[in-house]
Coordinates of C-alpha atoms in Angstrom, one line a residue:
Chain A
M1 CA -12.4 -22.8 24.6
Q2 CA -11.7 -19.6 26.6
G3 CA -11.4 -16.0 25.8
S4 CA -12.7 -12.4 26.3
P5 CA -15.3 -11.1 26.4
D6 CA -17.0 -13.8 28.4
I7 CA -20.4 -13.3 26.7
L8 CA -19.1 -14.1 23.3
Y9 CA -17.5 -17.3 24.5
K10 CA -20.7 -18.3 26.5
A11 CA -22.7 -17.8 23.4
A12 CA -20.3 -19.7 21.2
Q13 CA -20.3 -22.7 23.7
H14 CA -24.0 -22.7 24.2
L15 CA -24.8 -25.3 21.5
P16 CA -21.6 -27.4 21.7
K17 CA -22.0 -27.8 25.4
A18 CA -25.6 -29.1 24.7
G19 CA -24.0 -32.1 23.2
G20 CA -25.6 -33.4 20.0
K21 CA -24.9 -36.7 18.4
R22 CA -21.5 -35.9 17.4
L23 CA -21.7 -38.1 14.4
R24 CA -19.3 -36.1 12.2
P25 CA -16.5 -36.4 14.5
A26 CA -17.2 -40.1 15.1
L27 CA -17.1 -40.5 11.4
V28 CA -13.6 -38.7 11.0
I29 CA -12.2 -41.0 13.9
L30 CA -13.8 -44.3 12.7
V31 CA -12.7 -43.9 9.1
S32 CA -9.2 -43.0 10.2
K33 CA -9.2 -46.0 12.5
A34 CA -10.6 -48.4 10.1
L35 CA -7.8 -47.3 7.7
G36 CA -5.1 -47.8 10.2
G37 CA -4.6 -44.2 11.4
T38 CA -3.8 -43.1 15.0
L39 CA -6.4 -41.3 17.2
E40 CA -3.8 -38.7 17.8
N41 CA -3.8 -37.8 14.0
A42 CA -7.7 -37.9 13.9
I43 CA -8.8 -36.1 17.1
Y44 CA -8.1 -32.5 15.9
P45 CA -9.5 -32.9 12.5
A46 CA -12.6 -34.4 14.4
L47 CA -12.9 -31.5 16.6
S48 CA -12.5 -29.1 13.7
I49 CA -15.5 -30.7 11.9
E50 CA -17.7 -30.7 15.0
L51 CA -17.0 -26.9 15.4
M52 CA -17.6 -26.3 11.8
H53 CA -20.9 -28.0 12.2
N54 CA -21.9 -26.0 15.3
F55 CA -21.1 -22.8 13.5
T56 CA -23.4 -23.7 10.7
L57 CA -26.2 -24.6 13.2
V58 CA -25.9 -21.3 15.1
H59 CA -26.3 -19.3 11.8
D60 CA -28.9 -21.6 10.2
D61 CA -31.0 -21.2 13.4
I62 CA -31.0 -17.5 12.9
M63 CA -31.9 -17.7 9.2
D64 CA -34.5 -20.4 9.6
R65 CA -35.9 -18.6 12.9
D66 CA -35.5 -22.0 14.8
E67 CA -36.1 -21.5 18.4
K68 CA -35.1 -24.9 19.9
R69 CA -32.3 -27.2 19.2
R70 CA -30.9 -30.1 21.4
G71 CA -33.8 -29.5 23.8
I72 CA -32.7 -26.0 24.7
P73 CA -33.4 -22.5 23.1
T74 CA -31.3 -21.5 20.2
V75 CA -28.3 -19.1 20.6
H76 CA -30.0 -16.0 19.1
V77 CA -33.0 -16.5 21.3
I78 CA -30.8 -16.3 24.3
Y79 CA -28.1 -13.9 23.3
G80 CA -29.8 -11.9 20.5
E81 CA -28.9 -12.0 16.9
P82 CA -25.9 -9.8 16.8
M83 CA -24.0 -11.9 19.4
A84 CA -25.3 -15.1 17.8
I85 CA -23.9 -14.0 14.3
L86 CA -20.6 -13.4 16.2
A87 CA -20.6 -16.7 18.0
G88 CA -21.1 -18.5 14.8
D89 CA -18.2 -16.5 13.3
L90 CA -16.0 -17.3 16.3
L91 CA -16.8 -21.1 16.0
Y92 CA -16.0 -20.9 12.3
A93 CA -12.5 -19.5 13.2
K94 CA -12.0 -22.0 16.0
S95 CA -12.7 -24.8 13.6
Y96 CA -9.6 -23.8 11.6
E97 CA -7.7 -23.2 14.9
A98 CA -8.4 -26.8 15.9
L99 CA -7.0 -28.2 12.8
L100 CA -3.9 -26.1 13.0
K101 CA -3.3 -27.6 16.5
S102 CA -2.8 -31.1 15.1
R103 CA 0.8 -32.1 14.6
L104 CA 0.3 -33.4 11.1
A105 CA 2.9 -32.8 8.5
P106 CA 2.3 -29.4 6.7
D107 CA 1.5 -31.1 3.4
I108 CA -1.3 -33.2 4.9
L109 CA -2.5 -30.3 6.9
K110 CA -2.8 -28.2 3.6
K111 CA -5.0 -31.0 2.2
M112 CA -7.1 -31.0 5.3
T113 CA -7.5 -27.2 5.2
E114 CA -8.5 -27.5 1.5
V115 CA -11.1 -30.1 2.4
L116 CA -12.6 -28.0 5.2
T117 CA -12.7 -24.9 3.1
W118 CA -14.3 -26.8 0.2
A119 CA -17.0 -28.0 2.8
A120 CA -17.5 -24.5 4.0
V121 CA -18.0 -23.0 0.6
T122 CA -20.2 -25.9 -0.4
L123 CA -22.6 -25.8 2.6
A124 CA -23.1 -22.1 2.3
E125 CA -24.3 -22.7 -1.2
G126 CA -26.4 -25.5 0.2
Q127 CA -28.1 -23.3 2.7
A128 CA -28.7 -20.6 0.1
L129 CA -30.4 -23.0 -2.3
D130 CA -32.4 -24.3 0.6
M131 CA -33.6 -20.7 1.2
T132 CA -34.4 -19.9 -2.4
F133 CA -36.6 -23.1 -2.3
E134 CA -38.8 -21.6 0.3
E135 CA -40.4 -19.5 -2.2
R136 CA -41.0 -22.1 -4.9
W137 CA -43.6 -24.7 -5.4
D138 CA -42.0 -26.5 -8.2
V139 CA -38.7 -27.8 -6.8
S140 CA -37.8 -31.1 -8.2
E141 CA -36.3 -34.2 -6.6
E142 CA -33.2 -33.7 -8.5
E143 CA -32.8 -29.9 -7.3
Y144 CA -33.5 -31.2 -3.7
M145 CA -30.7 -33.8 -4.0
E146 CA -28.2 -31.2 -5.2
M147 CA -29.2 -28.9 -2.4
I148 CA -28.9 -31.5 0.3
N149 CA -25.7 -32.9 -1.0
K150 CA -24.2 -29.5 -0.5
K151 CA -26.0 -28.5 2.7
T152 CA -25.6 -31.7 4.6
G153 CA -23.6 -34.2 2.4
S154 CA -20.6 -31.9 2.1
L155 CA -19.6 -31.8 5.9
F156 CA -20.1 -35.6 6.2
A157 CA -18.1 -36.0 3.0
A158 CA -15.4 -33.7 4.5
S159 CA -15.5 -35.8 7.7
A160 CA -14.8 -39.0 5.9
M161 CA -12.2 -37.3 3.8
L162 CA -10.4 -35.9 6.8
G163 CA -10.5 -39.4 8.5
G164 CA -8.7 -40.7 5.2
L165 CA -6.1 -38.0 5.3
A166 CA -5.4 -38.6 9.0
A167 CA -4.7 -42.2 8.1
N168 CA -2.4 -41.0 5.4
R169 CA -4.6 -42.4 2.6
A170 CA -4.9 -39.4 0.3
D171 CA -5.5 -42.1 -2.5
L172 CA -9.0 -42.7 -1.2
Q173 CA -10.5 -39.2 -1.2
E174 CA -13.0 -39.9 -4.0
Q175 CA -14.5 -43.1 -2.5
L176 CA -14.5 -41.3 1.1
K177 CA -16.3 -38.2 -0.3
E178 CA -19.1 -40.3 -1.8
L179 CA -19.4 -42.5 1.4
G180 CA -19.7 -39.3 3.6
S181 CA -22.0 -37.6 1.3
K182 CA -24.4 -40.6 0.8
M183 CA -24.4 -41.2 4.6
G184 CA -25.1 -37.4 5.3
V185 CA -27.9 -37.3 2.9
A186 CA -29.5 -40.4 4.3
F187 CA -29.1 -38.9 7.8
Q188 CA -30.7 -35.6 6.8
I189 CA -33.7 -37.2 5.1
R190 CA -34.3 -39.1 8.3
D191 CA -33.9 -35.9 10.3
D192 CA -36.6 -34.3 8.1
L193 CA -38.8 -37.1 8.8
L194 CA -38.3 -36.9 12.4
S195 CA -39.2 -33.3 12.5
L196 CA -42.7 -34.6 11.4
I197 CA -43.1 -37.9 13.2
G198 CA -40.6 -37.7 15.9
D199 CA -41.2 -37.0 19.7
E200 CA -40.1 -33.5 20.4
S201 CA -38.8 -34.5 23.8
K202 CA -36.4 -37.0 21.8
T203 CA -35.5 -34.8 18.9
G204 CA -35.0 -31.6 20.8
K205 CA -36.5 -29.6 18.1
S206 CA -39.7 -27.8 17.5
K207 CA -42.1 -30.1 15.7
Y208 CA -43.5 -29.0 12.2
N209 CA -41.0 -26.1 12.3
D210 CA -39.9 -27.1 8.6
L211 CA -43.6 -26.8 7.5
R212 CA -44.0 -23.5 9.0
E213 CA -40.9 -22.3 7.3
G214 CA -42.0 -23.7 4.0
K215 CA -38.9 -25.8 3.8
K216 CA -38.8 -28.1 0.6
T217 CA -37.9 -31.4 2.1
L218 CA -38.0 -34.5 0.0
I219 CA -41.1 -35.4 1.8
V220 CA -42.9 -32.2 0.9
I221 CA -41.7 -32.3 -2.8
K222 CA -42.9 -35.8 -3.1
A223 CA -46.3 -34.8 -1.5
L224 CA -46.7 -31.8 -3.8
E225 CA -45.8 -34.1 -6.8
R226 CA -48.4 -36.6 -5.9
A227 CA -51.2 -34.5 -4.3
S228 CA -54.7 -34.2 -5.7
S229 CA -55.7 -30.7 -6.7
T230 CA -57.6 -30.2 -3.4
Q231 CA -54.6 -31.6 -1.3
L232 CA -52.4 -29.3 -3.3
E233 CA -54.5 -26.3 -2.5
T234 CA -54.4 -27.1 1.2
L235 CA -50.6 -27.6 1.1
K236 CA -50.1 -24.3 -0.6
N237 CA -52.3 -22.5 1.9
I238 CA -50.4 -23.9 5.0
L239 CA -46.7 -24.5 4.0
G240 CA -44.6 -21.5 4.8
K241 CA -47.4 -19.9 6.8
K242 CA -45.3 -18.5 9.8
D243 CA -48.4 -18.3 11.9
A244 CA -50.1 -21.6 11.0
S245 CA -52.0 -23.2 13.8
L246 CA -51.3 -26.7 15.2
D247 CA -54.5 -27.8 13.5
E248 CA -53.3 -26.6 10.2
L249 CA -49.9 -28.1 10.5
E250 CA -51.5 -31.4 11.4
R251 CA -53.8 -31.1 8.4
A252 CA -50.7 -30.7 6.1
F253 CA -49.0 -33.6 7.8
R254 CA -51.9 -35.9 7.0
I255 CA -51.6 -35.1 3.4
L256 CA -47.8 -36.1 3.6
E257 CA -48.9 -39.3 5.1
E258 CA -52.0 -39.9 2.6
T259 CA -49.7 -39.4 -0.5
G260 CA -47.1 -41.8 0.8
A261 CA -44.4 -39.2 0.9
L262 CA -43.2 -40.4 4.3
E263 CA -42.5 -43.9 3.1
Y264 CA -40.9 -42.6 0.0
A265 CA -38.4 -40.6 1.8
Q266 CA -37.7 -43.3 4.3
R267 CA -36.9 -45.7 1.4
K268 CA -34.7 -43.2 -0.3
A269 CA -32.8 -42.9 2.9
E270 CA -32.3 -46.5 3.1
E271 CA -31.0 -46.8 -0.4
L272 CA -28.4 -44.0 0.2
A273 CA -27.3 -45.8 3.6
E274 CA -27.0 -49.2 1.6
R275 CA -24.7 -47.4 -1.0
A276 CA -22.6 -45.8 1.9
I277 CA -22.2 -49.3 3.6
S278 CA -21.3 -50.9 0.2
I279 CA -18.5 -48.2 -0.2
V280 CA -17.3 -48.8 3.4
K281 CA -17.1 -52.7 2.6
S282 CA -14.9 -51.9 -0.5
L283 CA -12.3 -50.0 1.4
P284 CA -8.9 -51.4 2.1
V285 CA -9.8 -51.7 5.9
V286 CA -7.1 -52.8 8.4
D287 CA -9.4 -52.6 11.6
E288 CA -12.5 -54.6 11.3
D289 CA -13.9 -53.5 14.6
A290 CA -13.9 -49.8 13.5
R291 CA -15.4 -50.8 10.1
N292 CA -18.2 -52.6 11.9
I293 CA -19.0 -49.7 14.1
L294 CA -19.0 -47.5 11.2
I295 CA -21.5 -49.6 9.4
E296 CA -23.7 -49.5 12.5
L297 CA -23.4 -45.6 12.7
I298 CA -24.7 -45.4 9.0
E299 CA -27.6 -47.8 10.0
F300 CA -28.3 -45.8 13.1
G301 CA -28.6 -42.6 11.0
I302 CA -31.7 -44.0 9.2
K303 CA -33.3 -45.7 12.0
R304 CA -32.9 -43.4 14.9
E305 CA -35.8 -41.8 16.8
Y306 CA -33.7 -38.7 17.8
Chain B
M1 CA -15.9 -15.5 -7.7
Q2 CA -18.4 -17.7 -9.3
G3 CA -20.8 -20.4 -8.1
S4 CA -24.5 -21.4 -7.5
P5 CA -27.0 -20.2 -6.4
D6 CA -26.5 -16.9 -8.3
I7 CA -28.1 -14.8 -5.5
L8 CA -25.4 -15.9 -2.8
Y9 CA -22.6 -15.0 -5.1
K10 CA -24.2 -11.6 -6.0
A11 CA -24.8 -10.8 -2.4
A12 CA -21.2 -11.9 -1.4
Q13 CA -19.8 -9.7 -4.3
H14 CA -21.9 -6.6 -3.5
L15 CA -19.4 -4.9 -1.3
P16 CA -16.1 -6.1 -2.8
K17 CA -17.3 -4.9 -6.1
A18 CA -18.1 -1.4 -4.6
G19 CA -14.3 -1.1 -4.2
G20 CA -13.1 0.5 -0.9
K21 CA -9.7 1.6 -0.2
R22 CA -8.1 -1.8 -0.2
L23 CA -5.5 -0.6 2.3
R24 CA -5.0 -4.1 3.9
P25 CA -4.2 -6.0 0.7
A26 CA -1.8 -2.9 -0.2
L27 CA -0.1 -3.4 3.1
V28 CA 0.5 -7.1 2.5
I29 CA 2.0 -6.3 -1.0
L30 CA 4.1 -3.2 0.1
V31 CA 5.5 -5.1 3.3
S32 CA 6.4 -8.1 1.1
K33 CA 8.0 -6.0 -1.7
A34 CA 9.9 -3.8 0.9
L35 CA 11.4 -6.9 2.2
G36 CA 12.3 -8.4 -1.1
G37 CA 9.3 -10.7 -1.7
T38 CA 7.8 -11.3 -5.1
L39 CA 4.3 -10.1 -6.1
E40 CA 3.4 -13.7 -6.9
N41 CA 3.9 -14.8 -3.4
A42 CA 2.0 -11.8 -1.9
I43 CA -1.0 -11.6 -4.2
Y44 CA -3.2 -14.4 -2.8
P45 CA -2.5 -13.6 0.8
A46 CA -3.5 -10.0 0.0
L47 CA -6.6 -11.3 -1.7
S48 CA -7.3 -13.4 1.4
I49 CA -7.0 -10.5 3.7
E50 CA -9.3 -8.4 1.7
L51 CA -12.0 -11.2 1.5
M52 CA -11.7 -11.5 5.3
H53 CA -12.1 -7.8 5.7
N54 CA -15.2 -7.8 3.5
F55 CA -16.7 -10.7 5.4
T56 CA -16.5 -8.7 8.7
L57 CA -17.9 -5.6 7.1
V58 CA -21.1 -7.5 5.8
H59 CA -21.7 -9.1 9.2
D60 CA -20.8 -5.9 11.3
D61 CA -23.2 -3.9 9.2
I62 CA -26.0 -6.3 10.2
M63 CA -25.0 -6.1 13.9
D64 CA -24.5 -2.5 13.9
R65 CA -27.7 -1.7 11.8
D66 CA -25.5 0.3 9.2
E67 CA -27.5 0.9 6.0
K68 CA -24.8 2.6 3.9
R69 CA -21.3 1.8 3.1
R70 CA -18.9 2.6 0.2
G71 CA -21.8 4.9 -0.9
I72 CA -24.3 2.1 -1.5
P73 CA -26.9 0.2 0.6
T74 CA -25.3 -2.5 2.7
V75 CA -25.7 -6.2 1.7
H76 CA -28.5 -7.0 4.4
V77 CA -30.5 -3.9 3.2
I78 CA -30.8 -5.3 -0.4
Y79 CA -30.7 -9.1 0.1
G80 CA -32.1 -9.4 3.6
E81 CA -30.5 -10.5 6.8
P82 CA -30.5 -14.2 6.3
M83 CA -28.7 -14.0 2.8
A84 CA -26.4 -11.3 4.2
I85 CA -25.3 -13.6 7.0
L86 CA -24.6 -16.3 4.4
A87 CA -22.8 -14.0 2.1
G88 CA -20.5 -13.1 5.1
D89 CA -20.0 -16.8 5.7
L90 CA -19.1 -17.4 2.1
L91 CA -16.6 -14.5 1.9
Y92 CA -15.0 -16.0 5.0
A93 CA -14.6 -19.4 3.4
K94 CA -13.3 -17.7 0.2
S95 CA -10.7 -16.0 2.3
Y96 CA -9.1 -19.3 3.1
E97 CA -9.7 -20.6 -0.4
A98 CA -7.6 -17.5 -1.7
L99 CA -4.8 -18.2 0.7
L100 CA -4.8 -22.1 -0.4
K101 CA -4.6 -21.0 -4.1
S102 CA -1.1 -19.6 -3.5
R103 CA 1.9 -21.8 -4.5
L104 CA 3.8 -21.2 -1.3
A105 CA 5.5 -24.0 0.5
P106 CA 3.4 -25.9 2.8
D107 CA 5.0 -24.8 5.9
I108 CA 4.9 -21.1 5.0
L109 CA 1.2 -21.6 4.1
K110 CA 0.7 -23.2 7.6
K111 CA 2.1 -20.0 9.2
M112 CA -0.2 -17.8 7.1
T113 CA -3.3 -19.9 7.9
E114 CA -2.4 -19.5 11.7
V115 CA -2.2 -15.8 11.3
L116 CA -5.4 -15.6 9.4
T117 CA -7.1 -17.7 11.9
W118 CA -5.6 -15.7 14.8
A119 CA -7.0 -12.5 13.1
A120 CA -10.5 -14.1 12.6
V121 CA -10.6 -15.1 16.3
T122 CA -9.3 -11.8 17.6
L123 CA -11.6 -9.6 15.4
A124 CA -14.7 -11.4 16.6
E125 CA -13.6 -10.8 20.1
G126 CA -13.0 -7.1 19.4
Q127 CA -16.5 -6.9 17.6
A128 CA -18.1 -8.4 20.9
L129 CA -16.2 -6.0 23.0
D130 CA -17.3 -3.1 20.8
M131 CA -21.0 -4.3 21.3
T132 CA -20.8 -4.7 25.1
F133 CA -19.6 -1.1 25.3
E134 CA -22.7 0.2 23.7
E135 CA -24.7 -0.4 26.9
R136 CA -21.8 1.2 29.1
W137 CA -21.1 4.7 30.1
D138 CA -17.7 4.0 31.9
V139 CA -15.6 2.6 29.2
S140 CA -12.0 3.8 29.7
E141 CA -9.4 4.7 27.1
E142 CA -7.4 1.7 28.0
E143 CA -10.5 -0.6 27.4
Y144 CA -11.1 1.2 24.1
M145 CA -7.5 0.6 23.0
E146 CA -7.9 -3.1 23.8
M147 CA -11.1 -3.3 21.8
I148 CA -9.9 -1.5 18.7
N149 CA -6.5 -3.3 18.8
K150 CA -8.6 -6.6 18.6
K151 CA -11.4 -5.2 16.2
T152 CA -9.3 -3.3 13.7
G153 CA -5.7 -3.7 14.6
S154 CA -5.7 -7.5 14.3
L155 CA -6.4 -7.5 10.7
F156 CA -3.8 -4.9 9.8
A157 CA -1.3 -6.8 12.0
A158 CA -2.3 -10.0 10.0
S159 CA -1.7 -8.1 6.7
A160 CA 1.9 -7.0 7.6
M161 CA 2.6 -10.4 9.0
L162 CA 1.4 -12.1 6.0
G163 CA 3.5 -9.7 3.9
G164 CA 6.5 -10.7 6.0
L165 CA 5.9 -14.4 5.5
A166 CA 5.4 -13.9 1.7
A167 CA 8.9 -12.5 1.7
N168 CA 10.2 -15.4 3.7
R169 CA 10.9 -13.2 6.7
A170 CA 9.2 -15.2 9.5
D171 CA 11.8 -13.8 11.9
L172 CA 10.2 -10.4 11.7
Q173 CA 6.5 -11.4 12.8
E174 CA 6.7 -9.4 16.1
Q175 CA 7.7 -6.1 14.5
L176 CA 5.2 -6.5 11.6
K177 CA 2.5 -7.4 14.1
E178 CA 3.1 -4.2 16.0
L179 CA 3.6 -2.0 12.9
G180 CA 0.2 -3.3 11.4
S181 CA -1.6 -3.0 14.6
K182 CA -0.4 0.7 15.3
M183 CA -1.3 1.7 11.7
G184 CA -4.7 0.0 12.0
V185 CA -5.8 1.7 15.2
A186 CA -4.5 5.0 13.8
F187 CA -6.7 4.4 10.6
Q188 CA -9.7 3.4 12.8
I189 CA -9.5 6.5 14.9
R190 CA -9.4 8.7 11.8
D191 CA -12.4 6.6 10.5
D192 CA -14.4 7.4 13.7
L193 CA -13.5 11.1 13.2
L194 CA -14.7 11.1 9.7
S195 CA -17.9 9.6 10.6
L196 CA -18.5 12.8 12.8
I197 CA -16.6 15.5 10.6
G198 CA -16.6 13.8 7.1
D199 CA -18.6 14.6 4.1
E200 CA -21.0 11.7 3.5
S201 CA -20.5 11.9 -0.2
K202 CA -16.8 11.2 0.4
T203 CA -17.0 8.7 3.3
G204 CA -19.9 6.7 1.7
K205 CA -21.2 6.1 5.1
S206 CA -24.3 7.4 7.1
K207 CA -23.0 10.5 9.2
Y208 CA -23.6 10.2 12.9
N209 CA -24.5 6.5 12.8
D210 CA -21.9 5.8 15.5
L211 CA -23.6 8.3 17.8
R212 CA -27.1 6.8 17.1
E213 CA -25.7 3.3 17.9
G214 CA -24.1 4.5 21.1
K215 CA -20.6 3.4 19.8
K216 CA -17.9 4.2 22.3
T217 CA -15.4 5.6 20.1
L218 CA -12.1 7.2 21.6
I219 CA -13.8 10.6 20.9
V220 CA -16.9 9.7 22.8
I221 CA -15.0 8.3 25.7
K222 CA -12.9 11.3 25.9
A223 CA -15.9 13.8 25.7
L224 CA -17.7 11.8 28.6
E225 CA -14.6 12.0 30.6
R226 CA -14.2 15.8 30.1
A227 CA -17.9 16.8 29.9
S228 CA -19.4 19.1 32.5
S229 CA -22.5 17.7 34.3
T230 CA -25.0 19.4 32.0
Q231 CA -23.0 18.3 28.9
L232 CA -22.9 14.7 30.4
E233 CA -26.6 14.5 30.8
T234 CA -27.1 15.7 27.3
L235 CA -24.8 13.2 25.9
K236 CA -26.3 10.3 27.9
N237 CA -29.8 11.3 26.5
I238 CA -28.7 11.2 23.0
L239 CA -25.9 8.8 22.4
G240 CA -27.5 5.4 21.7
K241 CA -30.9 6.8 20.9
K242 CA -31.8 4.9 17.7
D243 CA -34.4 7.5 16.6
A244 CA -32.3 10.6 17.6
S245 CA -33.2 13.5 15.4
L246 CA -30.4 15.4 13.2
D247 CA -30.7 18.2 15.7
E248 CA -30.1 16.1 18.6
L249 CA -27.2 14.4 16.9
E250 CA -25.6 17.7 16.1
R251 CA -26.0 18.8 19.7
A252 CA -24.2 15.9 20.8
F253 CA -21.6 16.6 18.2
R254 CA -21.0 20.1 19.5
I255 CA -20.2 18.8 22.9
L256 CA -17.6 16.5 21.3
E257 CA -16.0 19.7 19.8
E258 CA -16.4 21.7 22.9
T259 CA -14.6 19.2 25.1
G260 CA -11.6 19.0 22.6
A261 CA -12.2 15.2 22.2
L262 CA -11.9 15.6 18.5
E263 CA -8.4 17.1 18.6
Y264 CA -7.4 14.7 21.4
A265 CA -8.3 11.7 19.1
Q266 CA -6.6 13.1 16.0
R267 CA -3.4 13.6 18.1
K268 CA -3.8 10.0 19.2
A269 CA -4.0 8.8 15.7
E270 CA -0.9 10.8 14.7
E271 CA 1.2 9.5 17.7
L272 CA 0.3 5.8 16.7
A273 CA 1.1 6.4 12.9
E274 CA 4.5 8.0 14.1
R275 CA 5.3 4.7 15.9
A276 CA 4.2 2.6 12.9
I277 CA 6.5 4.6 10.7
S278 CA 9.4 4.3 13.0
I279 CA 8.9 0.5 12.9
V280 CA 8.9 0.7 9.1
K281 CA 12.2 2.6 9.3
S282 CA 13.8 0.0 11.6
L283 CA 12.9 -2.9 9.1
P284 CA 15.8 -4.5 7.1
V285 CA 14.3 -3.0 3.9
V286 CA 15.6 -4.0 0.4
D287 CA 13.2 -2.0 -1.8
E288 CA 13.3 1.7 -0.8
D289 CA 10.5 2.6 -3.1
A290 CA 8.0 0.1 -1.4
R291 CA 9.2 1.4 2.0
N292 CA 8.4 5.0 0.9
I293 CA 5.0 4.2 -0.5
L294 CA 4.3 2.3 2.9
I295 CA 5.1 5.3 4.9
E296 CA 2.8 7.4 2.6
L297 CA 0.1 5.0 3.2
I298 CA 0.3 5.2 6.9
E299 CA 0.2 9.1 6.7
F300 CA -2.7 8.8 4.3
G301 CA -4.6 6.8 7.1
I302 CA -4.7 9.7 9.4
K303 CA -5.0 12.7 7.0
R304 CA -7.6 11.3 4.7
E305 CA -11.0 12.9 4.0
Y306 CA -12.6 9.6 2.9

């Protein structure tokens, strides 16, 4: 990715170059391969999804005031907010550009562009919901599931759907959408857990930042639901307090532990992963190896430490 | 445009609902009509361009700290920066969604998506250049022209190109690109002039904001080039001073007047408009009325008071 001015392209490449797990492009490629598609047809859609994902990270980090990701400072910390906004916008455009570089037939390309655009709309809605939740104490599990389905599920869903289209299996879009969505939500719940129990040197993110920002993760929602009145008061005092001390954050964390909210969330992630795996097993797969790796990827999503 | 959560859609519709001149969609429709295209084929591309334009305004206003546009407070002033970033992102996605709603043949649609994406990449580059200019005193007219061609020219160019594609005249893309680009740059130079000499109640924007932000408009570049050493010192002290007083801003403005930079810029805009009109006259037009309105639109761009 090259262009002028240099500083814009440096800012845009800051996060992609830092790596990440690249689960979403892997999902595109594995689904396509499992269904008999060629790598050539899947590679640009996969790139497109990863660029779209990186765009959302750059903007979300500004909105959520996250200062660390993938073990390095976030884009706006290094380049300032204006350039970070623009870097995200450029990655967004480059996401479409990548898709357009593929040599797919125009009608398949049209369907892919529709999927990518649906995901872009949906994930903006999800991020907005997530932001409105920060001010609320009464978010239900159902509302959380709608939010996270939109915010994280949609891009995983789009990945699986693009993989299907790359393999010329437009007939499987509904199953692939559910597969990706379930896998994505399971992955995200594990992500929220890791931001509490994970080792910062492995996750690459600032520990407890979700608590400081008042994010209503499934864990927090379940803890608020189950907390005693004393615990509830403590949580309400600490969650969303931008300048909370480490001591306070650890106190809040202990309540999440005591109410069993951590186990509840992990169990939920496992259920969703099981459902995703059962969909994989029901697909008309032609490549068993790709299918097995796909199943391993879903399992990795809920067991990982990073 | 409807969706959930409500606040995101309200923020996204804040600017589009405030109107604006809608020159870019008019350009799509007039070019298409002049070349014999149907309104049905041009309407979604036109909508797409206007949504893309509104997306850039929302984000640019955050980056440039503009607080007023179209006579009302900007999106981030009302909804806060995080929601404004997201509102821009949503408008961006909706721009592609609008294009995909058209019933054009997939190969034409592919070409249109390419044009839209080219414009999105290019205008991000233009905005980044514009930002890097703020810190510099030695920006040349040539550099300015490159920046403004990218920042404003590209979306006007894309508008004319989409109009051509809507009329099934893919063979005219180069001419239409130049036509749009010249028209856009002329329009923008007039815009920069109006932010200095215009009536705030007509322009709907905060007067002198460009001076406060240290924007290197053609006017400022020419004044810096022609200024005496005393004038130069005054300009360097005031331009880019975020808390400059009205008195200071007016002092800087008088130097722009005294150096003849205002007339120079207006003349430049007129030359560009003439070139755009000569391209219009060279097109294989089938609808004379549409062509005449198009010429009037270009002339309006450099004569307008708002």
